mmCIF file of C-alpha atoms and ligand atoms in Angstrom:
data_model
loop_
_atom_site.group_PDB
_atom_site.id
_atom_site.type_symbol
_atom_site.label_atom_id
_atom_site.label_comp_id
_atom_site.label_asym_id
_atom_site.label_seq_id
_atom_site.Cartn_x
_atom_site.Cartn_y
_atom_site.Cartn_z
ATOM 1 C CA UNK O 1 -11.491 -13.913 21.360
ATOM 2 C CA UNK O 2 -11.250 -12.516 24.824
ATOM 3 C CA UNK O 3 -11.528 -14.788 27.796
ATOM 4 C CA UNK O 4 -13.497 -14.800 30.706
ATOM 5 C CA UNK O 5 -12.691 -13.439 34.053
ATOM 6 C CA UNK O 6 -14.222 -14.101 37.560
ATOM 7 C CA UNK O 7 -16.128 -16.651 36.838
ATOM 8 C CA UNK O 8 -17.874 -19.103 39.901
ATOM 9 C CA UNK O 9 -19.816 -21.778 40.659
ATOM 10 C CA UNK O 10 -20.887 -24.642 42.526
ATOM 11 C CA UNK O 11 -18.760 -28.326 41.653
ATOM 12 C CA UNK O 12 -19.798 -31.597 42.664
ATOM 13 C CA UNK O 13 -16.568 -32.939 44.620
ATOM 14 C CA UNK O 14 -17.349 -36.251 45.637
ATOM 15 C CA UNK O 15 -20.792 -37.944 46.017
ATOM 16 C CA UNK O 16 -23.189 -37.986 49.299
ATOM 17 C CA UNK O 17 -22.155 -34.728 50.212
ATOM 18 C CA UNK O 18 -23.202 -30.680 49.269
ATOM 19 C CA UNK O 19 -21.728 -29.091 46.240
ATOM 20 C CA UNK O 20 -18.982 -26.637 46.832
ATOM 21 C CA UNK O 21 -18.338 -22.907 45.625
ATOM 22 C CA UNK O 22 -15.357 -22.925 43.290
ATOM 23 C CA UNK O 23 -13.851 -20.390 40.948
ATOM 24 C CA UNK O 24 -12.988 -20.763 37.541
ATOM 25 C CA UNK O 25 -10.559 -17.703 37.236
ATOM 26 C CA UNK O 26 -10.077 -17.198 33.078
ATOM 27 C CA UNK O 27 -12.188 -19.397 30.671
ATOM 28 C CA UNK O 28 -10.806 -19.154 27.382
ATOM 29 C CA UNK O 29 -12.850 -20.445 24.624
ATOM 30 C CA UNK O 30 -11.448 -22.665 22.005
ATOM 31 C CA UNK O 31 -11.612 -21.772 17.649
ATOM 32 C CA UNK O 32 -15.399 -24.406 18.181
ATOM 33 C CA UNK O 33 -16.347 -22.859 22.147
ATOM 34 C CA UNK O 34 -18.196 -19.855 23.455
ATOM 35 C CA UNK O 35 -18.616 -18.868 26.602
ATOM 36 C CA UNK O 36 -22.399 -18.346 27.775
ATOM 37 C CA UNK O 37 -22.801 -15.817 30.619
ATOM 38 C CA UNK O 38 -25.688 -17.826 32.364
ATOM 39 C CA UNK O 39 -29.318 -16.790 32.572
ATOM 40 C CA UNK O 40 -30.485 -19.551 34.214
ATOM 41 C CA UNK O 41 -29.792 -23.515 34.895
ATOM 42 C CA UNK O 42 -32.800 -25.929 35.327
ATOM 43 C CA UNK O 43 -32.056 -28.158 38.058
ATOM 44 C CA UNK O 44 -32.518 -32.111 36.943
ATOM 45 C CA UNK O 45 -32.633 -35.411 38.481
ATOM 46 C CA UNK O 46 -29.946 -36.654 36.653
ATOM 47 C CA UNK O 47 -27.911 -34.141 38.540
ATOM 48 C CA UNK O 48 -29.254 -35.893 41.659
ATOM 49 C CA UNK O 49 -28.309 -39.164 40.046
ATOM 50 C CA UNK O 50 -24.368 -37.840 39.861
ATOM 51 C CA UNK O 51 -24.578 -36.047 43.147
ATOM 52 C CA UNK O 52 -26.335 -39.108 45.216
ATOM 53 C CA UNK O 53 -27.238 -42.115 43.533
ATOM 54 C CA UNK O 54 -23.806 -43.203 42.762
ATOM 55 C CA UNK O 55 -24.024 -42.404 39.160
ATOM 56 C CA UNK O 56 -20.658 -41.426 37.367
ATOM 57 C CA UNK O 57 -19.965 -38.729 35.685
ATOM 58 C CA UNK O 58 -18.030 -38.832 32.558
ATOM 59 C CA UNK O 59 -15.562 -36.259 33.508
ATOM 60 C CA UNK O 60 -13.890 -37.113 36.668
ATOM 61 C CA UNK O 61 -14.610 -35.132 40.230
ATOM 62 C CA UNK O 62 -15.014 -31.769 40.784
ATOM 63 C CA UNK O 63 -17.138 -31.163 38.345
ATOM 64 C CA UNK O 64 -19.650 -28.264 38.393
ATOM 65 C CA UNK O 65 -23.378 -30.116 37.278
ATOM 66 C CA UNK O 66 -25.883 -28.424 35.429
ATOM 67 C CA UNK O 67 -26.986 -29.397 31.791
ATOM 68 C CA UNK O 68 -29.930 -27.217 31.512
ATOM 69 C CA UNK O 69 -29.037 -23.635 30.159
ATOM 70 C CA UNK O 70 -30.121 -20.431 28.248
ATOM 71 C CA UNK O 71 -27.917 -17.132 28.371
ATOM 72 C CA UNK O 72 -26.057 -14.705 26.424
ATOM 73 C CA UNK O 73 -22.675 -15.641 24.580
ATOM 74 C CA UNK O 74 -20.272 -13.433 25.982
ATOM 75 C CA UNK O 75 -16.785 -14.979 24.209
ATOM 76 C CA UNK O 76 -16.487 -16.857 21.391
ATOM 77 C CA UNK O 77 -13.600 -19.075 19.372
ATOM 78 C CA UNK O 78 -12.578 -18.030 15.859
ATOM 79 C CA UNK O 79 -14.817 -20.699 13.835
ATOM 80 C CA UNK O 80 -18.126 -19.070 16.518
ATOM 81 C CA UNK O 81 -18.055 -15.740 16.481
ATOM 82 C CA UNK O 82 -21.362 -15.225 14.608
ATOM 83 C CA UNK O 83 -22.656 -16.493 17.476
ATOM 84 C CA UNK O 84 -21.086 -13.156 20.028
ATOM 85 C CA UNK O 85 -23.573 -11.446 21.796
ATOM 86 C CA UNK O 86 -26.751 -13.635 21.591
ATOM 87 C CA UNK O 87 -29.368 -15.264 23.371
ATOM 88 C CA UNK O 88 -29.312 -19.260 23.365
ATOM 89 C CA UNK O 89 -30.181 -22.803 25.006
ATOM 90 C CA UNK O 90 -27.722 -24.943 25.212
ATOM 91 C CA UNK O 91 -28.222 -28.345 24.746
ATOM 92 C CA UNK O 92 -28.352 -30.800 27.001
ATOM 93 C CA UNK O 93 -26.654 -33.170 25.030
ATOM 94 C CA UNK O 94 -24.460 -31.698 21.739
ATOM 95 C CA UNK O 95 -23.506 -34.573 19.697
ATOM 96 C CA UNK O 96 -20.334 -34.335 17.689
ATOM 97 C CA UNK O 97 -22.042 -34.238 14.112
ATOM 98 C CA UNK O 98 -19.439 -36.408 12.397
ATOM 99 C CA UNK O 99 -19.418 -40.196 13.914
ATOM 100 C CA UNK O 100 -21.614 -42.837 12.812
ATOM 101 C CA UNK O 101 -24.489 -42.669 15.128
ATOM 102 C CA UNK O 102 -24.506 -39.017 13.885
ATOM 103 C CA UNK O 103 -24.327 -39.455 10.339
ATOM 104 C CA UNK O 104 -26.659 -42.282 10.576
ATOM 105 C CA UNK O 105 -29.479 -39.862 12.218
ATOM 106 C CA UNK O 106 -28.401 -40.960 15.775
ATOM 107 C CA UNK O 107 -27.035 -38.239 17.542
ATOM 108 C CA UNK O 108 -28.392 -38.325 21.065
ATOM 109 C CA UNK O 109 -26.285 -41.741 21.077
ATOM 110 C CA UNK O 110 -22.833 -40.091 19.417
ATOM 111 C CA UNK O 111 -20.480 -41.318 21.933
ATOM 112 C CA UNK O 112 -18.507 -38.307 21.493
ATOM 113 C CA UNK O 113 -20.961 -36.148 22.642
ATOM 114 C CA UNK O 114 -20.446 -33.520 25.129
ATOM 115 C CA UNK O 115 -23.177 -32.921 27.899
ATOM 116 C CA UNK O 116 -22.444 -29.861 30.049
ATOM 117 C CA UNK O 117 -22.393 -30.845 33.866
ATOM 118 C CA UNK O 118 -20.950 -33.990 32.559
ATOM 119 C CA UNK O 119 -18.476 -33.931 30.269
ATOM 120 C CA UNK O 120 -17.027 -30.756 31.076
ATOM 121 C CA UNK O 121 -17.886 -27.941 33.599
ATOM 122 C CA UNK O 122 -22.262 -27.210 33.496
ATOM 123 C CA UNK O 123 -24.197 -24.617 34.661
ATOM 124 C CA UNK O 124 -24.496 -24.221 38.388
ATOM 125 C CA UNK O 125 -22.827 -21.779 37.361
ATOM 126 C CA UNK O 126 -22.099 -17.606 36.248
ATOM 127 C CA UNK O 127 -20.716 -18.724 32.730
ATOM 128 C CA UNK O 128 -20.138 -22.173 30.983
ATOM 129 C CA UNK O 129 -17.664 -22.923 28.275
ATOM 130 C CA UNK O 130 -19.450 -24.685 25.799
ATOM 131 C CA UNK O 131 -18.829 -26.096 22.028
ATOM 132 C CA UNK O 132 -20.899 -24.001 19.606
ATOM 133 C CA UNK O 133 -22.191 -26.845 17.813
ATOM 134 C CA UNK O 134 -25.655 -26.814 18.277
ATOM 135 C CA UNK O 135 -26.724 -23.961 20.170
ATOM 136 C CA UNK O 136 -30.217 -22.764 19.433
ATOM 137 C CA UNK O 137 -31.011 -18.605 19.461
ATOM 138 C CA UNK O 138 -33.564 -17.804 21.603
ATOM 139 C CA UNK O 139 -34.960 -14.443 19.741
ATOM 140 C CA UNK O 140 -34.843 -11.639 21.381
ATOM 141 C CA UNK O 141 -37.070 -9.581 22.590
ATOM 142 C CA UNK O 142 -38.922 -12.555 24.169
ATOM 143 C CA UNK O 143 -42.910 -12.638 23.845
ATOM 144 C CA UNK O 144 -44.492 -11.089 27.205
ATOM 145 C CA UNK O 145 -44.606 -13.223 29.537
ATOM 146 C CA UNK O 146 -41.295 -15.010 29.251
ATOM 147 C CA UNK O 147 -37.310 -14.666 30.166
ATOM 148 C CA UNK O 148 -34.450 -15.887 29.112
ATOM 149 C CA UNK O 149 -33.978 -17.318 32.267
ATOM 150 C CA UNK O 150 -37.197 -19.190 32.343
ATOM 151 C CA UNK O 151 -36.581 -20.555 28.465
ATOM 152 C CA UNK O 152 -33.725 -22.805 30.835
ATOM 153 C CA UNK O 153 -36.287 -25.604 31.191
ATOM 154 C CA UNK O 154 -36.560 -25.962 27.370
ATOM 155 C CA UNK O 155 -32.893 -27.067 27.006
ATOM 156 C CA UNK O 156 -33.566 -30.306 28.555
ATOM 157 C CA UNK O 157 -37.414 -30.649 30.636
ATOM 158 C CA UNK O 158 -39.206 -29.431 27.206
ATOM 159 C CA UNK O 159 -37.258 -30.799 24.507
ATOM 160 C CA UNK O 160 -36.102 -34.085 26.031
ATOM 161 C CA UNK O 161 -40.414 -34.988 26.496
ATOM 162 C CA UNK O 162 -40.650 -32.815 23.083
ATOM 163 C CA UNK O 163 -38.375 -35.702 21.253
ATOM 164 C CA UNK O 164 -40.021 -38.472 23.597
ATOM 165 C CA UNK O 165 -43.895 -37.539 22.114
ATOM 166 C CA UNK O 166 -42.154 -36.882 18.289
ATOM 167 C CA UNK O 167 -40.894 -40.674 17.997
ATOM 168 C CA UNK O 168 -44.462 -41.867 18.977
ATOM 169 C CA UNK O 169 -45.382 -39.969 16.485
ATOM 170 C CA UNK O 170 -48.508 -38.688 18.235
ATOM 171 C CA UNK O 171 -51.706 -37.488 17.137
ATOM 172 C CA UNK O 172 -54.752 -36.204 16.754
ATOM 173 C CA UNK O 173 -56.485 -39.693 17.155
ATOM 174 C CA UNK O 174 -54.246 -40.868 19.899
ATOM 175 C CA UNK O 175 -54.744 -41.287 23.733
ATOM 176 C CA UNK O 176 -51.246 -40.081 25.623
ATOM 177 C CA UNK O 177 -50.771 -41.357 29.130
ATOM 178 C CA UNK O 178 -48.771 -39.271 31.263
ATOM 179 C CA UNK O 179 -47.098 -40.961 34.183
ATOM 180 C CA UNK O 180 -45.871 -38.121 36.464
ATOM 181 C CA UNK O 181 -46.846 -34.886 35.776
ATOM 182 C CA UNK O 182 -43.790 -33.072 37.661
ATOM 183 C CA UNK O 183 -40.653 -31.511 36.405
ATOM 184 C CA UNK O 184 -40.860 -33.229 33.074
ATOM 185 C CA UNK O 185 -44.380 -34.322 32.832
ATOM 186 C CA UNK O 186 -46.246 -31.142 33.426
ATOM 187 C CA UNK O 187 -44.689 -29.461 29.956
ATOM 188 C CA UNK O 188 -45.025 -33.095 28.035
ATOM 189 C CA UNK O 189 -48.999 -32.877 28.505
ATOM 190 C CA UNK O 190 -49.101 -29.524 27.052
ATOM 191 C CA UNK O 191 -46.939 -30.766 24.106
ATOM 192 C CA UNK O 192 -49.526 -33.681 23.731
ATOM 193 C CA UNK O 193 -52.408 -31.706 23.676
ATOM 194 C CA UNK O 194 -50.911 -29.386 21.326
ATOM 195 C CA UNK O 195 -50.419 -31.967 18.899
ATOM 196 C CA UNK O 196 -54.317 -32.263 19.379
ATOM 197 C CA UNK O 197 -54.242 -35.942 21.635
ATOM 198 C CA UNK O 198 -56.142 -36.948 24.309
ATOM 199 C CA UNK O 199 -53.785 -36.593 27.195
ATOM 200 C CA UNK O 200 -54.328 -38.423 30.760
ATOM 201 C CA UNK O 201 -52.006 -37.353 33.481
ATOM 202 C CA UNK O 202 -51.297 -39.695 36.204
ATOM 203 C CA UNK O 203 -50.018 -38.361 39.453
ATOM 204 C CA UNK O 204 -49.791 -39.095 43.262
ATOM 205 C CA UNK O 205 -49.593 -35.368 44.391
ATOM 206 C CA UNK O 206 -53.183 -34.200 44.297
ATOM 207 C CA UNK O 207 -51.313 -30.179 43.179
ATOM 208 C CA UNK O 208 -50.222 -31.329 40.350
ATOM 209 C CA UNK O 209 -53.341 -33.241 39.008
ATOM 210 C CA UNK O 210 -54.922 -29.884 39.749
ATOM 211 C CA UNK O 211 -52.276 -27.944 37.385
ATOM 212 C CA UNK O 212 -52.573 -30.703 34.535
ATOM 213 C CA UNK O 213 -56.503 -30.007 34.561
ATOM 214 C CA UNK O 214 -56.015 -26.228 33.685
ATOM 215 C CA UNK O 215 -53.105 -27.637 31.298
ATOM 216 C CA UNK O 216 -54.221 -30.076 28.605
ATOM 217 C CA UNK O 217 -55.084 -33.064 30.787
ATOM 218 C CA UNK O 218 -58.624 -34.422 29.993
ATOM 219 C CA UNK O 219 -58.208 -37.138 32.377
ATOM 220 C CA UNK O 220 -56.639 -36.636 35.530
ATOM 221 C CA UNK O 221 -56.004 -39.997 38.072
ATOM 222 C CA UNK O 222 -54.323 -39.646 41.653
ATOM 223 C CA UNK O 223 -52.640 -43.371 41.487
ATOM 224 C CA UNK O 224 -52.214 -42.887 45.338
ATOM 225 C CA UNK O 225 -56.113 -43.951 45.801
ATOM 226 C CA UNK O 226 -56.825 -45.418 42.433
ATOM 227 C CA UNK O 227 -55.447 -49.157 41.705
ATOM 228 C CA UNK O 228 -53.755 -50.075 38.206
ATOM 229 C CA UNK O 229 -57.460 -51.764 37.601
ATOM 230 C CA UNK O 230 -59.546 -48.751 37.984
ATOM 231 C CA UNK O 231 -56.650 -46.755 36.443
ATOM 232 C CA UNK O 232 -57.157 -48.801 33.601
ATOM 233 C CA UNK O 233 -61.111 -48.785 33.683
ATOM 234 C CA UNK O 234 -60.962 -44.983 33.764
ATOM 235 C CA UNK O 235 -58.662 -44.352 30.748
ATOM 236 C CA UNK O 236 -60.639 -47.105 28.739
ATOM 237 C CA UNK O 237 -63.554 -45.197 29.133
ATOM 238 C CA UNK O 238 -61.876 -41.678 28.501
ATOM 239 C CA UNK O 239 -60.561 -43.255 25.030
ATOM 240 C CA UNK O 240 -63.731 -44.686 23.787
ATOM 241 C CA UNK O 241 -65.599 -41.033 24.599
ATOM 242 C CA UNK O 242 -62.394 -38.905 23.423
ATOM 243 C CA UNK O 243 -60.452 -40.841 21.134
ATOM 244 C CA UNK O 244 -62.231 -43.848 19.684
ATOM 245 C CA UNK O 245 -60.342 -44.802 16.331
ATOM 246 C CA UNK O 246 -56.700 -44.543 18.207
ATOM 247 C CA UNK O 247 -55.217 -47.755 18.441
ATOM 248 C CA UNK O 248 -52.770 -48.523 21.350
ATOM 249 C CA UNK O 249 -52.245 -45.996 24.409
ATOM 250 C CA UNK O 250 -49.252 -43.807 24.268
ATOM 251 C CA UNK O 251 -47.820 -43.737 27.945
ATOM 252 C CA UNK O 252 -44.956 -41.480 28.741
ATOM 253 C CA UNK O 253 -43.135 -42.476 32.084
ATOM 254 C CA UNK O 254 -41.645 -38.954 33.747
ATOM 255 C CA UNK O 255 -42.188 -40.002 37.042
ATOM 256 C CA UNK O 256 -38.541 -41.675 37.271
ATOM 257 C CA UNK O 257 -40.079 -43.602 40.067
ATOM 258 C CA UNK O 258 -40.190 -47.457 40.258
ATOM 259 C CA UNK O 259 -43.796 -47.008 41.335
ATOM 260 C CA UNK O 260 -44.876 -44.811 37.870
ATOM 261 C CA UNK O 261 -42.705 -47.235 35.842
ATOM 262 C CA UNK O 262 -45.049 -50.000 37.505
ATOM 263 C CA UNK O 263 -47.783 -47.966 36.713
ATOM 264 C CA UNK O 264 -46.706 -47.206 32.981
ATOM 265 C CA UNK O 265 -45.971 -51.265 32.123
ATOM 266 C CA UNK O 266 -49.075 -51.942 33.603
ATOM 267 C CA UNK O 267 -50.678 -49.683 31.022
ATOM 268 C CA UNK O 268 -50.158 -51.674 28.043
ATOM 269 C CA UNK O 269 -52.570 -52.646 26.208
ATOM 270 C CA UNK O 270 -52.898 -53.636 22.454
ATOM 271 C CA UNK O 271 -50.638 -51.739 20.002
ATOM 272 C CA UNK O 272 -49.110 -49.608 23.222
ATOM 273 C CA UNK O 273 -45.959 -47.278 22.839
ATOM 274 C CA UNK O 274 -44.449 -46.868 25.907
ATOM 275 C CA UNK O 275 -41.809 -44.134 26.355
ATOM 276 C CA UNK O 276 -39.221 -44.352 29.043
ATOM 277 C CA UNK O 277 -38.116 -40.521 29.924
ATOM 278 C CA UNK O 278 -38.014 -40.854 33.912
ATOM 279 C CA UNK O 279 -34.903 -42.001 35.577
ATOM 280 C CA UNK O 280 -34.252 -44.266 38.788
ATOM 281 C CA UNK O 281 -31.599 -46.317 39.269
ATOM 282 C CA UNK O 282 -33.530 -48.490 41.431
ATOM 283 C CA UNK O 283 -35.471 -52.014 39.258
ATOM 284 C CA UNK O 284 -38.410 -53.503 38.884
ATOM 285 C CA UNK O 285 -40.346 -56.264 38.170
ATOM 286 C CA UNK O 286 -42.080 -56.574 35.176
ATOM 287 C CA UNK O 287 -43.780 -59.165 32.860
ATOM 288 C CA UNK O 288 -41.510 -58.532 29.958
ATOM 289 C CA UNK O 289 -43.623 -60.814 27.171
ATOM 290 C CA UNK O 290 -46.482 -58.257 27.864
ATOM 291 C CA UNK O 291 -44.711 -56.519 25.164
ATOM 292 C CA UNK O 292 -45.341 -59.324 22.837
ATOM 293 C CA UNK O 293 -48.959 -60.475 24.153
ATOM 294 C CA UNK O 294 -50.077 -56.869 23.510
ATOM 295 C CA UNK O 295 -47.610 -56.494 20.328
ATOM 296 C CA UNK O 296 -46.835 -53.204 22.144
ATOM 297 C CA UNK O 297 -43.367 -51.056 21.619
ATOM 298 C CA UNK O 298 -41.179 -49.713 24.425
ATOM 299 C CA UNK O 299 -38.590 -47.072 24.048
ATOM 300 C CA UNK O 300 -36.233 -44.569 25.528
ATOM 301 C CA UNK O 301 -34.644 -41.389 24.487
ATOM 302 C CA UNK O 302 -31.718 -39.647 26.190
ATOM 303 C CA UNK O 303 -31.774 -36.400 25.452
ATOM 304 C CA UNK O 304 -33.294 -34.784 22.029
ATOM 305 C CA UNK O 305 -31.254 -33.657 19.001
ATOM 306 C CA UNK O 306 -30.240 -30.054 18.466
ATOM 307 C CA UNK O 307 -32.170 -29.929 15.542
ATOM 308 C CA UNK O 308 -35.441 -29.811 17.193
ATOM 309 C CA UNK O 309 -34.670 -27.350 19.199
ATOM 310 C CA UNK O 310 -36.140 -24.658 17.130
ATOM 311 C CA UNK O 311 -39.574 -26.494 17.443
ATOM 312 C CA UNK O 312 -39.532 -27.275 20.594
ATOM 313 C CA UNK O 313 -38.820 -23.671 21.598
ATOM 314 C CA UNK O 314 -41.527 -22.644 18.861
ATOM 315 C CA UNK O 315 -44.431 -24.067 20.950
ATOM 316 C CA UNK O 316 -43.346 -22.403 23.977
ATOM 317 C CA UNK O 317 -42.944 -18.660 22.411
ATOM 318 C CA UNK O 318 -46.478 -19.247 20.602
ATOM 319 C CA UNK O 319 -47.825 -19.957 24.186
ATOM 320 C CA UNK O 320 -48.697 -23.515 23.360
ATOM 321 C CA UNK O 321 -46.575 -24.681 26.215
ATOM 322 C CA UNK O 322 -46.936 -22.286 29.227
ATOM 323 C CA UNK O 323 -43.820 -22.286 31.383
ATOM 324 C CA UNK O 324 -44.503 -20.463 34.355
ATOM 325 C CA UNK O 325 -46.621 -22.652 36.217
ATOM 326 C CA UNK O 326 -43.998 -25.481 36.708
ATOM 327 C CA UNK O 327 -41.049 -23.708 37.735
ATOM 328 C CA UNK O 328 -39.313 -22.228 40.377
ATOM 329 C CA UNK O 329 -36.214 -19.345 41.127
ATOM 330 C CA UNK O 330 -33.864 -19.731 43.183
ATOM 331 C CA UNK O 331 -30.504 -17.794 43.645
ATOM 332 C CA UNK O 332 -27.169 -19.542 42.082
ATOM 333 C CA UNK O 333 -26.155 -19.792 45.528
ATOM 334 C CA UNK O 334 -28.677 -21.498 46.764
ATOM 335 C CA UNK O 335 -27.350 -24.629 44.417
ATOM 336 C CA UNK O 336 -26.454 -26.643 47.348
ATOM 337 C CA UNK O 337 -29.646 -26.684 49.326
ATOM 338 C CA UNK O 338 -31.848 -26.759 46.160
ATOM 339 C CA UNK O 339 -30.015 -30.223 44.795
ATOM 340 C CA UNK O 340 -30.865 -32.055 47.910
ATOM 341 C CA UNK O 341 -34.575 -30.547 47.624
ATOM 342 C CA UNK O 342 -34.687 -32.309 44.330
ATOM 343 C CA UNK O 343 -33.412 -35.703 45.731
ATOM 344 C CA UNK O 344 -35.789 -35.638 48.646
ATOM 345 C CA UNK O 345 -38.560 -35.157 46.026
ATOM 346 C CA UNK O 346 -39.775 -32.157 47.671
ATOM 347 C CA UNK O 347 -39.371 -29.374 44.860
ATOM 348 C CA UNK O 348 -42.990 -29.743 43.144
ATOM 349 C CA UNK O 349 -42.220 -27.502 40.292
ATOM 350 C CA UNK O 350 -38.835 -27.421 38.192
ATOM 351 C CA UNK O 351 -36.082 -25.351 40.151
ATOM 352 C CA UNK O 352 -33.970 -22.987 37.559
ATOM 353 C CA UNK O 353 -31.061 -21.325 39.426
ATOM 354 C CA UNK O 354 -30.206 -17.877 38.554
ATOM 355 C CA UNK O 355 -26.963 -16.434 39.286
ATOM 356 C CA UNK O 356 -27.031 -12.299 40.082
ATOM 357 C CA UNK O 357 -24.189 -11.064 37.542
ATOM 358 C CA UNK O 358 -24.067 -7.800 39.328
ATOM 359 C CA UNK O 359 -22.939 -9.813 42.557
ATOM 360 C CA UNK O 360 -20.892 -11.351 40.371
ATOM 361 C CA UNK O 361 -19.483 -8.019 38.670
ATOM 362 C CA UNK O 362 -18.695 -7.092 42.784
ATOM 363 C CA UNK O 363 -16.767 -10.306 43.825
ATOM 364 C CA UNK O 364 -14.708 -9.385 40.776
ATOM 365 C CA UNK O 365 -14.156 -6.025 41.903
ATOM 366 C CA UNK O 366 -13.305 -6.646 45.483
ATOM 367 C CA UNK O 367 -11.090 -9.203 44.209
ATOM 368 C CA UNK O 368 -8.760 -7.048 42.225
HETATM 369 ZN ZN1 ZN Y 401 -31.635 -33.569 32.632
HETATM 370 ZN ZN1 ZN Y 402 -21.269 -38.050 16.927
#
């Protein structure tokens, strides 16, 4: 069980201003922990949420963010050391297994649940110390085409719309709405149409409607020229040609923008599902009894279980959800300047950081 030397990173230390390099000297993984050396970290607006909205994080200041992870596991505890030596995603959100909410089915709610970048150190990051629970292999080789450091984005911006579009329990005769086909958005419409449904993606940046045409939108609306009334004329007309016996839209809000969430609730028609997957702390106003006028369902999901990992990760090695197109590289270091990108809204695709382990392998040198 041999711990970790020379490890570094970047740690939130107190909101509003630019994450900090720090060093985490030994990390020493408990008889349940491993230590991932990290591939790459997907970079998340709920990162921007604990960095500038004023959102807390469960584990008190500094705290280096990060929750979305694939790498290699490089130490391992006594009760993980099957697990030495191979490629995985690490949750976003590894529930406990043993509590109620867990036992009852319920994990992304186990209040015991550790989030990396949250509850402990993330992944802006070389390595993260990590409980084992839960960790899904990424095989290895990968199919051409993909990395370990691009398979990042499935630990939270594939699998968290992956379990979103699962409890709709989406199909072939359904109509999914997209609302924001970004960071989160852009893989959730190729998850729809791989399920076989009509997908419509709603956007306001003219680039990424262009994407989600060549990527299993049908129906693409800018809702920066198009009002809720001929948003809804459009889709009306795309479901009677496309998907006539589905009953109810399916709308997926991944905009995390008061605006899209307008835009989604105004969506509802009879039978709807809506799906909340965007955040913002910011309100808004909505007709609430629309839910009962229409007899429509709204949900949320935070996070998706480990246990779907495997499938989620399935549809991206068989191609079915291309990865490339929405994301981004940018050097670990980089951390700093790339979180404020995010809050400004002015990354278009999904930024992973990836740290350089043979700078890393130098700093330990020169430090000896
Ligand atoms: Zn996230
Ligand atoms: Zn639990």
């Amino acid at each position: 069980m041999a711990s970790i030397q020379g490890a570094y990173g970047f740690q939130l230390t107190a909101r509003n201003i630019p994450l900090q390099p720090c060093e985490r000297p030994s990390l020493d993984p408990g008889p349940e922990e491993v230590v991932v050396q990290v591939a790459g970290c997907g970079v998340c607006h709920t990162d921007v949420g604990f960095a500038f909205d004023g959102v807390p994080t469960r584990h008190p200041l500094p705290l280096i963010l990060g929750h979305e992870i694939s790498g290699r596991v490089v130490a391992a505890g006594e009760k993980a050391y099957g697990w030495l030596g191979r490629w995985v995603l690490v949750p976003a959100v590894i529930p406990c297994g043993s509590c109620a909410a867990c036992r009852a089915g319920r994990a992304t709610i186990c209040r015991q649940q550790f989030m990396p970048g949250n509850d402990g150190d993330g992944g802006f990051a070389t390595h993260v110390l990590v409980p084992f629970r839960g960790l899904c292999h990424v095989p290895e080789p990968l199919p051409a085409g993909l990395s370990l450091e691009m398979i990042a984005v499935v630990a939270d911006a594939v699998t968290t719309p992956y379990e979103a579009i699962r409890r709709s329990d989406l199909g072939r005769e359904d109509v999914a709405v997209i609302v924001g086909v970004g960071g989160i958005g852009g893989f959730a419409m190729q998850i729809a149409a791989a399920l076989g449904a009509a997908v419509v993606a709603i956007d306001v940046d003219q680039q990424r409607l262009e994407l989600a045409s060549h990527y299993g939108a049908g129906l693409v609306l800018d809702a920066s020229s198009t009002e809720l009334k001929g948003l809804k004329a459009a889709i009306r007309t795309f479901s009677k040609e496309r998907a006539p016996k589905g009953i109810g839209l399916k709308i997926f809000e991944m905009s995390g923008t008061p605006a899209g969430q307008s835009t989604a609730f105004g969506l509802i028609d009879h039978g709807a599902y809506l799906s909340v997957v965007g955040y913002t702390p910011k309100p808004v106003e909505l007709r609430l009894s629309n839910l009962m006028a229409f007899d429509a369902t709204a949900r949320g999901n935070w996070g998706c279980p480990p246990d779907q990992y495997p499938a989620a990760l399935q549809l991206v090695l068989e191609g079915k959800v291309a990865l490339a197109p929405f994301i981004e590289f940018h050097d670990l270091e980089e951390a700093p300047a790339i979180l404020e990108a995010a809050a400004m809204h002015s990354l278009r695709r999904r930024a992973i950081l990836r740290p350089s382990h043979n700078k890393q392998q130098n700093r330990s040198e020169a430090t000896k």
